[in-house]
Amino acid sequence: MGYVLLNRFSSGDWEAIDRDFCEGKIGSKEAYSRIAKIIKGDEESVLHFVRTHSDIDSHFVSFYHYCREQGIDVKIVSDGLDFYIKTLLELHHLSEIPFYANCTRFHSGDGMELSFPFASEECGLCGTCKKKLVQIHRNEYDSILFIGNGLSDRCGAREADFVFAKSSLYRYCIQQDITCHFFENFREILSDLKKRIRGVIFDLDGTLIEAYEAIYLGLKEALEHFGRESFSFSDLRKYLKADLEATLSHFFSPEEVPKAVPIMRKKYEEIYLGHTYFLNGAKEVLESLHSQGILMGVASNKFGRFSRGALSHLGVSDYFKAVIGAGDVPRNKPYPDMIEAALR
């Protein structure tokens, strides 16, 4: 909507301002402050233009009503201008949706003034700081889903639990390793929200169970066998890598690693059941999912036999349709072999 309004009501070179914004030379707060000086048009003309030249995603209304039925709160956080958001919501009978945006005050004749009540004192780049707004609402909800597409959405996406993204925001999320799902329109988001979870695949160590003491004692045994100096248990996690071989490569040469593996595994097998226990809340989660009929599996870089032994020892092996570990498939995580095997 912003660009459509600028094309109609600006009296200057707004493209240069927008270019500086897109190139990161200025934030949206500065860009809007400059643009406000070249906007011409009275309030009635501007609002009439919004009513006759704008629309929303045709699936948004269905999305919103579904969220209401499910008890999901919907809030709009926009780095746009409040007058056209308010007008659009009124047009589609959605005025009850709370929104946060940059505030506009029209002059009695021509033009407007802007204010930024939701800007961040910390950086001040965006007119509306979406990071700040997500943080403000964090304690109200178990989880926050963020939907966006542009530059001003980046900080908000970082704070959310899950993100639906498109356009430049999607590219940014991929580059920054932010968990997200691509969408074209709200029909796709609505479809995803309606999907029933039928199965969950868990990692094991550090996700469901705590077995670091057994890992430490096994590694210590291998180090002592080769006459190497050991280290304190508190330092273990900084040495742990994706799999056993990668972990051992920090202490042993490439020729020694294949010899150290069976030594560590032998010691680990002797002691691991006595040093393996659930992490807080993990057993309750498994019991809840099992009672709901959710299919469950494990994909762990722990040796497969040890993974299955640990779950059996803890009394939950019957909960899992598949437990895949190192040695069960050609390649360990992060390759997809374990996940693919668990899904079969």
mmCIF file of C-alpha atoms in Angstrom:
data_model
loop_
_atom_site.group_PDB
_atom_site.id
_atom_site.type_symbol
_atom_site.label_atom_id
_atom_site.label_comp_id
_atom_site.label_asym_id
_atom_site.label_seq_id
_atom_site.Cartn_x
_atom_site.Cartn_y
_atom_site.Cartn_z
ATOM 1 C CA MET A 1 0.000 0.000 0.000
ATOM 2 C CA GLY A 2 2.842 2.399 0.844
ATOM 3 C CA TYR A 3 4.288 2.515 -2.670
ATOM 4 C CA VAL A 4 0.841 2.993 -4.233
ATOM 5 C CA LEU A 5 0.235 6.009 -1.994
ATOM 6 C CA LEU A 6 3.638 7.488 -2.751
ATOM 7 C CA ASN A 7 3.071 7.223 -6.479
ATOM 8 C CA ARG A 8 -0.184 9.125 -6.104
ATOM 9 C CA PHE A 9 0.504 11.727 -3.408
ATOM 10 C CA SER A 10 4.249 12.479 -3.278
ATOM 11 C CA SER A 11 5.584 15.720 -4.697
ATOM 12 C CA GLY A 12 9.260 14.776 -4.714
ATOM 13 C CA ASP A 13 11.785 12.046 -5.378
ATOM 14 C CA TRP A 14 10.598 9.379 -2.966
ATOM 15 C CA GLU A 15 12.454 6.680 -4.957
ATOM 16 C CA ALA A 16 15.821 8.055 -3.773
ATOM 17 C CA ILE A 17 14.656 7.868 -0.158
ATOM 18 C CA ASP A 18 13.425 4.327 -0.673
ATOM 19 C CA ARG A 19 16.716 3.390 -2.316
ATOM 20 C CA ASP A 20 18.690 4.652 0.689
ATOM 21 C CA PHE A 21 16.405 2.597 2.938
ATOM 22 C CA CYS A 22 16.727 -0.611 0.893
ATOM 23 C CA GLU A 23 20.515 -0.217 0.783
ATOM 24 C CA GLY A 24 20.647 0.105 4.571
ATOM 25 C CA LYS A 25 21.858 3.707 4.590
ATOM 26 C CA ILE A 26 18.884 4.854 6.662
ATOM 27 C CA GLY A 27 16.221 3.141 8.747
ATOM 28 C CA SER A 28 12.499 3.279 8.104
ATOM 29 C CA LYS A 29 12.025 5.929 10.790
ATOM 30 C CA GLU A 30 14.320 8.336 8.939
ATOM 31 C CA ALA A 31 12.827 7.338 5.581
ATOM 32 C CA TYR A 32 9.281 8.089 6.753
ATOM 33 C CA SER A 33 10.371 11.378 8.306
ATOM 34 C CA ARG A 34 11.757 12.480 4.940
ATOM 35 C CA ILE A 35 8.786 11.171 2.978
ATOM 36 C CA ALA A 36 6.309 13.018 5.215
ATOM 37 C CA LYS A 37 7.788 16.283 3.956
ATOM 38 C CA ILE A 38 6.941 15.510 0.314
ATOM 39 C CA ILE A 39 3.450 14.043 0.780
ATOM 40 C CA LYS A 40 0.680 16.244 -0.583
ATOM 41 C CA GLY A 41 -3.023 15.576 -0.228
ATOM 42 C CA ASP A 42 -5.819 16.191 2.241
ATOM 43 C CA GLU A 43 -7.092 13.476 4.575
ATOM 44 C CA GLU A 44 -10.355 12.884 2.730
ATOM 45 C CA SER A 45 -8.616 12.401 -0.634
ATOM 46 C CA VAL A 46 -5.999 10.070 0.802
ATOM 47 C CA LEU A 47 -8.544 7.891 2.623
ATOM 48 C CA HIS A 48 -10.789 7.724 -0.434
ATOM 49 C CA PHE A 49 -7.801 6.551 -2.457
ATOM 50 C CA VAL A 50 -7.039 3.830 0.106
ATOM 51 C CA ARG A 51 -10.633 2.574 0.010
ATOM 52 C CA THR A 52 -10.708 2.376 -3.779
ATOM 53 C CA HIS A 53 -7.164 1.232 -4.599
ATOM 54 C CA SER A 54 -6.219 -1.329 -1.966
ATOM 55 C CA ASP A 55 -7.091 -4.810 -0.812
ATOM 56 C CA ILE A 56 -5.847 -7.539 1.487
ATOM 57 C CA ASP A 57 -4.864 -11.145 0.882
ATOM 58 C CA SER A 58 -8.120 -12.838 -0.132
ATOM 59 C CA HIS A 59 -7.486 -15.649 2.380
ATOM 60 C CA PHE A 60 -6.674 -13.450 5.383
ATOM 61 C CA VAL A 61 -10.278 -13.227 6.609
ATOM 62 C CA SER A 62 -10.593 -17.033 6.676
ATOM 63 C CA PHE A 63 -7.232 -17.263 8.419
ATOM 64 C CA TYR A 64 -8.310 -14.755 11.050
ATOM 65 C CA HIS A 65 -11.676 -16.408 11.763
ATOM 66 C CA TYR A 66 -10.002 -19.814 12.116
ATOM 67 C CA CYS A 67 -7.550 -18.336 14.626
ATOM 68 C CA ARG A 68 -10.439 -16.867 16.630
ATOM 69 C CA GLU A 69 -12.210 -20.244 16.695
ATOM 70 C CA GLN A 70 -9.034 -21.892 17.970
ATOM 71 C CA GLY A 71 -8.362 -19.247 20.619
ATOM 72 C CA ILE A 72 -5.283 -17.927 18.801
ATOM 73 C CA ASP A 73 -4.746 -14.194 19.242
ATOM 74 C CA VAL A 74 -3.894 -12.241 16.092
ATOM 75 C CA LYS A 75 -2.087 -8.912 16.248
ATOM 76 C CA ILE A 76 -0.780 -6.773 13.397
ATOM 77 C CA VAL A 77 2.683 -5.255 13.835
ATOM 78 C CA SER A 78 3.419 -2.962 10.935
ATOM 79 C CA ASP A 79 6.134 -0.515 9.997
ATOM 80 C CA GLY A 80 3.519 1.136 7.792
ATOM 81 C CA LEU A 81 1.118 3.969 8.556
ATOM 82 C CA ASP A 82 -1.842 3.617 10.873
ATOM 83 C CA PHE A 83 -4.464 5.388 8.740
ATOM 84 C CA TYR A 84 -4.444 2.903 5.868
ATOM 85 C CA ILE A 85 -4.266 -0.142 8.149
ATOM 86 C CA LYS A 86 -7.274 1.148 10.096
ATOM 87 C CA THR A 87 -9.139 1.841 6.847
ATOM 88 C CA LEU A 88 -8.416 -1.604 5.394
ATOM 89 C CA LEU A 89 -9.540 -3.362 8.569
ATOM 90 C CA GLU A 90 -12.768 -1.366 8.590
ATOM 91 C CA LEU A 91 -13.444 -2.227 4.947
ATOM 92 C CA HIS A 92 -13.206 -5.943 5.709
ATOM 93 C CA HIS A 93 -15.065 -5.794 9.051
ATOM 94 C CA LEU A 94 -11.916 -6.635 10.994
ATOM 95 C CA SER A 95 -11.675 -3.550 13.194
ATOM 96 C CA GLU A 96 -11.382 -5.671 16.335
ATOM 97 C CA ILE A 97 -7.860 -6.783 15.362
ATOM 98 C CA PRO A 98 -5.347 -4.805 17.445
ATOM 99 C CA PHE A 99 -2.520 -3.268 15.457
ATOM 100 C CA TYR A 100 0.715 -1.385 16.029
ATOM 101 C CA ALA A 101 1.992 1.039 13.405
ATOM 102 C CA ASN A 102 3.504 4.459 12.834
ATOM 103 C CA CYS A 103 1.033 7.223 13.689
ATOM 104 C CA THR A 104 -0.208 9.844 11.248
ATOM 105 C CA ARG A 105 -1.731 13.261 11.857
ATOM 106 C CA PHE A 106 -3.082 14.992 8.766
ATOM 107 C CA HIS A 107 -2.691 18.736 8.447
ATOM 108 C CA SER A 108 -5.900 20.739 8.151
ATOM 109 C CA GLY A 109 -5.105 21.466 4.528
ATOM 110 C CA ASP A 110 -2.358 19.457 2.889
ATOM 111 C CA GLY A 111 0.229 16.916 4.041
ATOM 112 C CA MET A 112 0.812 15.057 7.286
ATOM 113 C CA GLU A 113 3.043 14.617 10.324
ATOM 114 C CA LEU A 114 4.314 11.291 11.632
ATOM 115 C CA SER A 115 5.161 9.989 15.087
ATOM 116 C CA PHE A 116 6.719 6.700 16.116
ATOM 117 C CA PRO A 117 5.284 5.461 19.437
ATOM 118 C CA PHE A 118 6.605 1.917 18.932
ATOM 119 C CA ALA A 119 10.174 2.753 17.942
ATOM 120 C CA SER A 120 13.016 1.262 19.962
ATOM 121 C CA GLU A 121 15.124 3.499 22.145
ATOM 122 C CA GLU A 122 17.878 0.921 21.701
ATOM 123 C CA CYS A 123 18.553 1.412 17.979
ATOM 124 C CA GLY A 124 15.851 3.707 16.615
ATOM 125 C CA LEU A 125 16.145 2.505 13.021
ATOM 126 C CA CYS A 126 12.620 1.219 12.467
ATOM 127 C CA GLY A 127 9.562 3.365 13.008
ATOM 128 C CA THR A 128 7.869 0.333 14.542
ATOM 129 C CA CYS A 129 10.262 -2.033 16.327
ATOM 130 C CA LYS A 130 8.806 -5.509 15.865
ATOM 131 C CA LYS A 131 11.482 -7.058 18.060
ATOM 132 C CA LYS A 132 10.310 -4.861 20.932
ATOM 133 C CA LEU A 133 6.658 -5.741 20.350
ATOM 134 C CA VAL A 134 7.332 -9.492 20.261
ATOM 135 C CA GLN A 135 9.310 -9.179 23.496
ATOM 136 C CA ILE A 136 6.511 -7.178 25.153
ATOM 137 C CA HIS A 137 3.994 -9.945 24.406
ATOM 138 C CA ARG A 138 6.367 -12.827 25.149
ATOM 139 C CA ASN A 139 5.032 -13.538 28.644
ATOM 140 C CA GLU A 140 1.409 -13.627 27.448
ATOM 141 C CA TYR A 141 1.801 -16.694 25.236
ATOM 142 C CA ASP A 142 3.324 -20.158 25.215
ATOM 143 C CA SER A 143 4.626 -19.524 21.706
ATOM 144 C CA ILE A 144 4.626 -16.753 19.121
ATOM 145 C CA LEU A 145 4.192 -17.278 15.386
ATOM 146 C CA PHE A 146 5.508 -14.424 13.239
ATOM 147 C CA ILE A 147 4.396 -13.810 9.638
ATOM 148 C CA GLY A 148 6.265 -11.341 7.458
ATOM 149 C CA ASN A 149 7.984 -10.507 4.214
ATOM 150 C CA GLY A 150 10.324 -7.511 4.455
ATOM 151 C CA LEU A 151 13.250 -5.648 5.973
ATOM 152 C CA SER A 152 11.383 -4.447 9.056
ATOM 153 C CA ASP A 153 10.420 -8.046 9.905
ATOM 154 C CA ARG A 154 13.959 -9.312 10.459
ATOM 155 C CA CYS A 155 14.332 -8.482 14.148
ATOM 156 C CA GLY A 156 10.814 -9.679 14.940
ATOM 157 C CA ALA A 157 11.486 -12.989 13.213
ATOM 158 C CA ARG A 158 14.560 -13.519 15.385
ATOM 159 C CA GLU A 159 12.451 -13.228 18.534
ATOM 160 C CA ALA A 160 9.584 -15.502 17.460
ATOM 161 C CA ASP A 161 9.240 -19.240 18.062
ATOM 162 C CA PHE A 162 8.355 -19.948 14.442
ATOM 163 C CA VAL A 163 8.181 -17.868 11.283
ATOM 164 C CA PHE A 164 6.203 -17.890 8.064
ATOM 165 C CA ALA A 165 8.213 -15.859 5.573
ATOM 166 C CA LYS A 166 8.292 -14.814 1.944
ATOM 167 C CA SER A 167 10.222 -12.405 -0.282
ATOM 168 C CA SER A 168 13.324 -10.859 1.312
ATOM 169 C CA LEU A 169 12.451 -12.101 4.810
ATOM 170 C CA TYR A 170 12.526 -15.710 3.622
ATOM 171 C CA ARG A 171 15.978 -15.227 2.098
ATOM 172 C CA TYR A 172 17.165 -13.587 5.301
ATOM 173 C CA CYS A 173 15.841 -16.417 7.492
ATOM 174 C CA ILE A 174 17.602 -19.015 5.350
ATOM 175 C CA GLN A 175 20.879 -17.082 5.516
ATOM 176 C CA GLN A 176 20.612 -16.603 9.289
ATOM 177 C CA ASP A 177 19.452 -20.168 10.030
ATOM 178 C CA ILE A 178 16.119 -18.965 11.443
ATOM 179 C CA THR A 179 13.522 -21.735 11.389
ATOM 180 C CA CYS A 180 10.826 -20.688 8.946
ATOM 181 C CA HIS A 181 8.277 -21.898 6.432
ATOM 182 C CA PHE A 182 7.823 -20.281 3.039
ATOM 183 C CA PHE A 183 4.353 -19.046 2.125
ATOM 184 C CA GLU A 184 2.733 -17.401 -0.863
ATOM 185 C CA ASN A 185 -0.572 -16.453 0.772
ATOM 186 C CA PHE A 186 -2.650 -16.953 3.904
ATOM 187 C CA ARG A 187 -4.383 -19.986 2.420
ATOM 188 C CA GLU A 188 -1.099 -21.867 2.754
ATOM 189 C CA ILE A 189 -0.606 -20.683 6.335
ATOM 190 C CA LEU A 190 -4.166 -21.693 7.221
ATOM 191 C CA SER A 191 -3.591 -25.113 5.685
ATOM 192 C CA ASP A 192 -0.473 -25.604 7.803
ATOM 193 C CA LEU A 193 -2.238 -24.514 10.989
ATOM 194 C CA LYS A 194 -4.974 -27.081 10.369
ATOM 195 C CA LYS A 195 -2.558 -29.947 9.938
ATOM 196 C CA ARG A 196 -2.668 -32.457 12.747
ATOM 197 C CA ILE A 197 0.686 -33.616 14.051
ATOM 198 C CA ARG A 198 0.843 -37.356 13.479
ATOM 199 C CA GLY A 199 4.430 -38.065 14.445
ATOM 200 C CA VAL A 200 7.528 -36.694 16.161
ATOM 201 C CA ILE A 201 11.178 -37.693 15.701
ATOM 202 C CA PHE A 202 13.447 -36.864 18.639
ATOM 203 C CA ASP A 203 17.166 -36.554 19.108
ATOM 204 C CA LEU A 204 18.266 -38.460 22.215
ATOM 205 C CA ASP A 205 21.272 -37.167 24.201
ATOM 206 C CA GLY A 206 20.620 -33.679 25.506
ATOM 207 C CA THR A 207 17.028 -33.743 24.222
ATOM 208 C CA LEU A 208 15.329 -36.630 26.023
ATOM 209 C CA ILE A 209 18.079 -38.066 28.191
ATOM 210 C CA GLU A 210 21.189 -37.020 30.072
ATOM 211 C CA ALA A 211 24.131 -39.396 29.513
ATOM 212 C CA TYR A 212 27.112 -37.059 29.606
ATOM 213 C CA GLU A 213 28.721 -38.683 32.637
ATOM 214 C CA ALA A 214 28.893 -42.054 30.866
ATOM 215 C CA ILE A 215 30.298 -40.373 27.746
ATOM 216 C CA TYR A 216 32.926 -38.658 29.877
ATOM 217 C CA LEU A 217 33.988 -41.875 31.606
ATOM 218 C CA GLY A 218 34.218 -43.695 28.271
ATOM 219 C CA LEU A 219 36.331 -40.932 26.763
ATOM 220 C CA LYS A 220 38.530 -40.840 29.854
ATOM 221 C CA GLU A 221 39.137 -44.584 29.502
ATOM 222 C CA ALA A 222 40.308 -44.129 25.904
ATOM 223 C CA LEU A 223 42.605 -41.248 26.861
ATOM 224 C CA GLU A 224 44.172 -43.227 29.698
ATOM 225 C CA HIS A 225 44.682 -46.220 27.407
ATOM 226 C CA PHE A 226 46.768 -44.079 25.080
ATOM 227 C CA GLY A 227 48.550 -42.324 27.927
ATOM 228 C CA ARG A 228 46.879 -38.996 27.241
ATOM 229 C CA GLU A 229 46.019 -36.410 29.839
ATOM 230 C CA SER A 230 42.332 -36.248 30.724
ATOM 231 C CA PHE A 231 40.213 -33.164 31.431
ATOM 232 C CA SER A 232 37.497 -32.180 33.892
ATOM 233 C CA PHE A 233 33.890 -33.250 33.402
ATOM 234 C CA SER A 234 32.803 -29.600 33.276
ATOM 235 C CA ASP A 235 34.745 -29.183 30.016
ATOM 236 C CA LEU A 236 33.147 -32.163 28.246
ATOM 237 C CA ARG A 237 30.530 -30.315 26.209
ATOM 238 C CA LYS A 238 33.030 -28.092 24.451
ATOM 239 C CA TYR A 239 34.707 -31.207 23.009
ATOM 240 C CA LEU A 240 31.548 -33.011 21.856
ATOM 241 C CA LYS A 241 31.016 -33.053 18.087
ATOM 242 C CA ALA A 242 28.393 -34.476 15.738
ATOM 243 C CA ASP A 243 29.437 -38.098 16.310
ATOM 244 C CA LEU A 244 31.943 -40.204 18.247
ATOM 245 C CA GLU A 245 34.629 -40.231 15.571
ATOM 246 C CA ALA A 246 34.537 -36.451 15.265
ATOM 247 C CA THR A 247 34.764 -36.088 19.052
ATOM 248 C CA LEU A 248 37.741 -38.423 19.308
ATOM 249 C CA SER A 249 39.558 -36.670 16.462
ATOM 250 C CA HIS A 250 40.204 -33.754 18.825
ATOM 251 C CA PHE A 251 42.371 -36.001 20.997
ATOM 252 C CA PHE A 252 43.716 -38.627 18.606
ATOM 253 C CA SER A 253 45.384 -38.779 15.223
ATOM 254 C CA PRO A 254 43.437 -40.136 12.219
ATOM 255 C CA GLU A 255 45.298 -43.435 12.634
ATOM 256 C CA GLU A 256 44.435 -43.664 16.349
ATOM 257 C CA VAL A 257 40.732 -42.818 16.139
ATOM 258 C CA PRO A 258 39.630 -46.272 14.811
ATOM 259 C CA LYS A 259 41.532 -47.877 17.716
ATOM 260 C CA ALA A 260 40.077 -45.511 20.316
ATOM 261 C CA VAL A 261 36.455 -46.047 19.247
ATOM 262 C CA PRO A 262 36.056 -49.655 20.515
ATOM 263 C CA ILE A 263 37.877 -48.812 23.763
ATOM 264 C CA MET A 264 35.497 -45.982 24.528
ATOM 265 C CA ARG A 265 32.433 -47.974 23.469
ATOM 266 C CA LYS A 266 33.421 -50.952 25.623
ATOM 267 C CA LYS A 267 33.705 -48.786 28.727
ATOM 268 C CA TYR A 268 30.536 -46.911 27.839
ATOM 269 C CA GLU A 269 28.573 -50.154 27.409
ATOM 270 C CA GLU A 270 29.684 -51.331 30.848
ATOM 271 C CA ILE A 271 28.431 -48.237 32.657
ATOM 272 C CA TYR A 272 25.963 -46.222 30.575
ATOM 273 C CA LEU A 273 22.689 -47.614 31.909
ATOM 274 C CA GLY A 274 23.621 -46.575 35.432
ATOM 275 C CA HIS A 275 24.439 -43.065 34.255
ATOM 276 C CA THR A 276 21.453 -42.425 31.975
ATOM 277 C CA TYR A 277 18.311 -40.617 33.080
ATOM 278 C CA PHE A 278 15.525 -38.452 31.679
ATOM 279 C CA LEU A 279 15.922 -34.719 31.382
ATOM 280 C CA ASN A 280 13.323 -32.731 33.311
ATOM 281 C CA GLY A 281 9.910 -33.023 31.691
ATOM 282 C CA ALA A 282 11.001 -35.420 28.947
ATOM 283 C CA LYS A 283 9.203 -38.488 30.277
ATOM 284 C CA GLU A 284 5.996 -36.512 30.788
ATOM 285 C CA VAL A 285 6.145 -35.255 27.189
ATOM 286 C CA LEU A 286 6.613 -38.797 25.876
ATOM 287 C CA GLU A 287 3.749 -40.125 27.986
ATOM 288 C CA SER A 288 1.465 -37.328 26.808
ATOM 289 C CA LEU A 289 2.269 -37.857 23.127
ATOM 290 C CA HIS A 290 1.928 -41.628 23.483
ATOM 291 C CA SER A 291 -1.488 -41.267 25.133
ATOM 292 C CA GLN A 292 -2.616 -39.106 22.188
ATOM 293 C CA GLY A 293 -1.592 -41.769 19.688
ATOM 294 C CA ILE A 294 1.252 -39.692 18.239
ATOM 295 C CA LEU A 295 3.821 -41.846 16.439
ATOM 296 C CA MET A 296 7.334 -41.339 17.805
ATOM 297 C CA GLY A 297 10.843 -42.152 16.684
ATOM 298 C CA VAL A 298 14.442 -41.388 17.600
ATOM 299 C CA ALA A 299 17.284 -40.359 15.305
ATOM 300 C CA SER A 300 20.507 -40.141 17.308
ATOM 301 C CA ASN A 301 24.213 -40.164 16.539
ATOM 302 C CA LYS A 302 24.589 -42.346 19.617
ATOM 303 C CA PHE A 303 25.412 -45.947 18.653
ATOM 304 C CA GLY A 304 22.082 -47.572 17.718
ATOM 305 C CA ARG A 305 22.367 -50.446 20.170
ATOM 306 C CA PHE A 306 23.055 -48.040 23.027
ATOM 307 C CA SER A 307 20.148 -45.787 22.039
ATOM 308 C CA ARG A 308 17.709 -48.691 22.115
ATOM 309 C CA GLY A 309 19.226 -50.002 25.346
ATOM 310 C CA ALA A 310 18.845 -46.646 27.097
ATOM 311 C CA LEU A 311 15.181 -46.326 26.137
ATOM 312 C CA SER A 312 14.476 -49.900 27.207
ATOM 313 C CA HIS A 313 16.233 -49.290 30.531
ATOM 314 C CA LEU A 314 14.090 -46.194 31.092
ATOM 315 C CA GLY A 315 10.916 -48.145 30.324
ATOM 316 C CA VAL A 316 9.750 -46.269 27.238
ATOM 317 C CA SER A 317 11.012 -48.371 24.332
ATOM 318 C CA ASP A 318 7.443 -49.404 23.464
ATOM 319 C CA TYR A 319 6.583 -45.753 22.797
ATOM 320 C CA PHE A 320 8.801 -45.647 19.713
ATOM 321 C CA LYS A 321 8.108 -47.103 16.285
ATOM 322 C CA ALA A 322 11.735 -46.625 15.230
ATOM 323 C CA VAL A 323 14.994 -45.915 17.040
ATOM 324 C CA ILE A 324 17.800 -45.204 14.587
ATOM 325 C CA GLY A 325 21.370 -44.623 15.715
ATOM 326 C CA ALA A 326 24.948 -44.681 14.491
ATOM 327 C CA GLY A 327 25.691 -47.913 12.655
ATOM 328 C CA ASP A 328 22.087 -48.411 11.549
ATOM 329 C CA VAL A 329 22.405 -46.318 8.375
ATOM 330 C CA PRO A 330 25.330 -45.432 6.089
ATOM 331 C CA ARG A 331 25.640 -41.825 7.278
ATOM 332 C CA ASN A 332 25.023 -40.085 10.599
ATOM 333 C CA LYS A 333 23.307 -36.725 11.055
ATOM 334 C CA PRO A 334 23.360 -34.078 9.657
ATOM 335 C CA TYR A 335 22.827 -36.304 6.598
ATOM 336 C CA PRO A 336 19.154 -37.296 6.196
ATOM 337 C CA ASP A 337 19.708 -41.080 6.326
ATOM 338 C CA MET A 338 18.470 -41.486 9.915
ATOM 339 C CA ILE A 339 15.359 -39.393 9.407
ATOM 340 C CA GLU A 340 14.527 -41.242 6.195
ATOM 341 C CA ALA A 341 14.976 -44.603 7.943
ATOM 342 C CA ALA A 342 12.773 -43.544 10.866
ATOM 343 C CA LEU A 343 10.024 -42.474 8.471
ATOM 344 C CA ARG A 344 9.840 -45.812 6.677
#
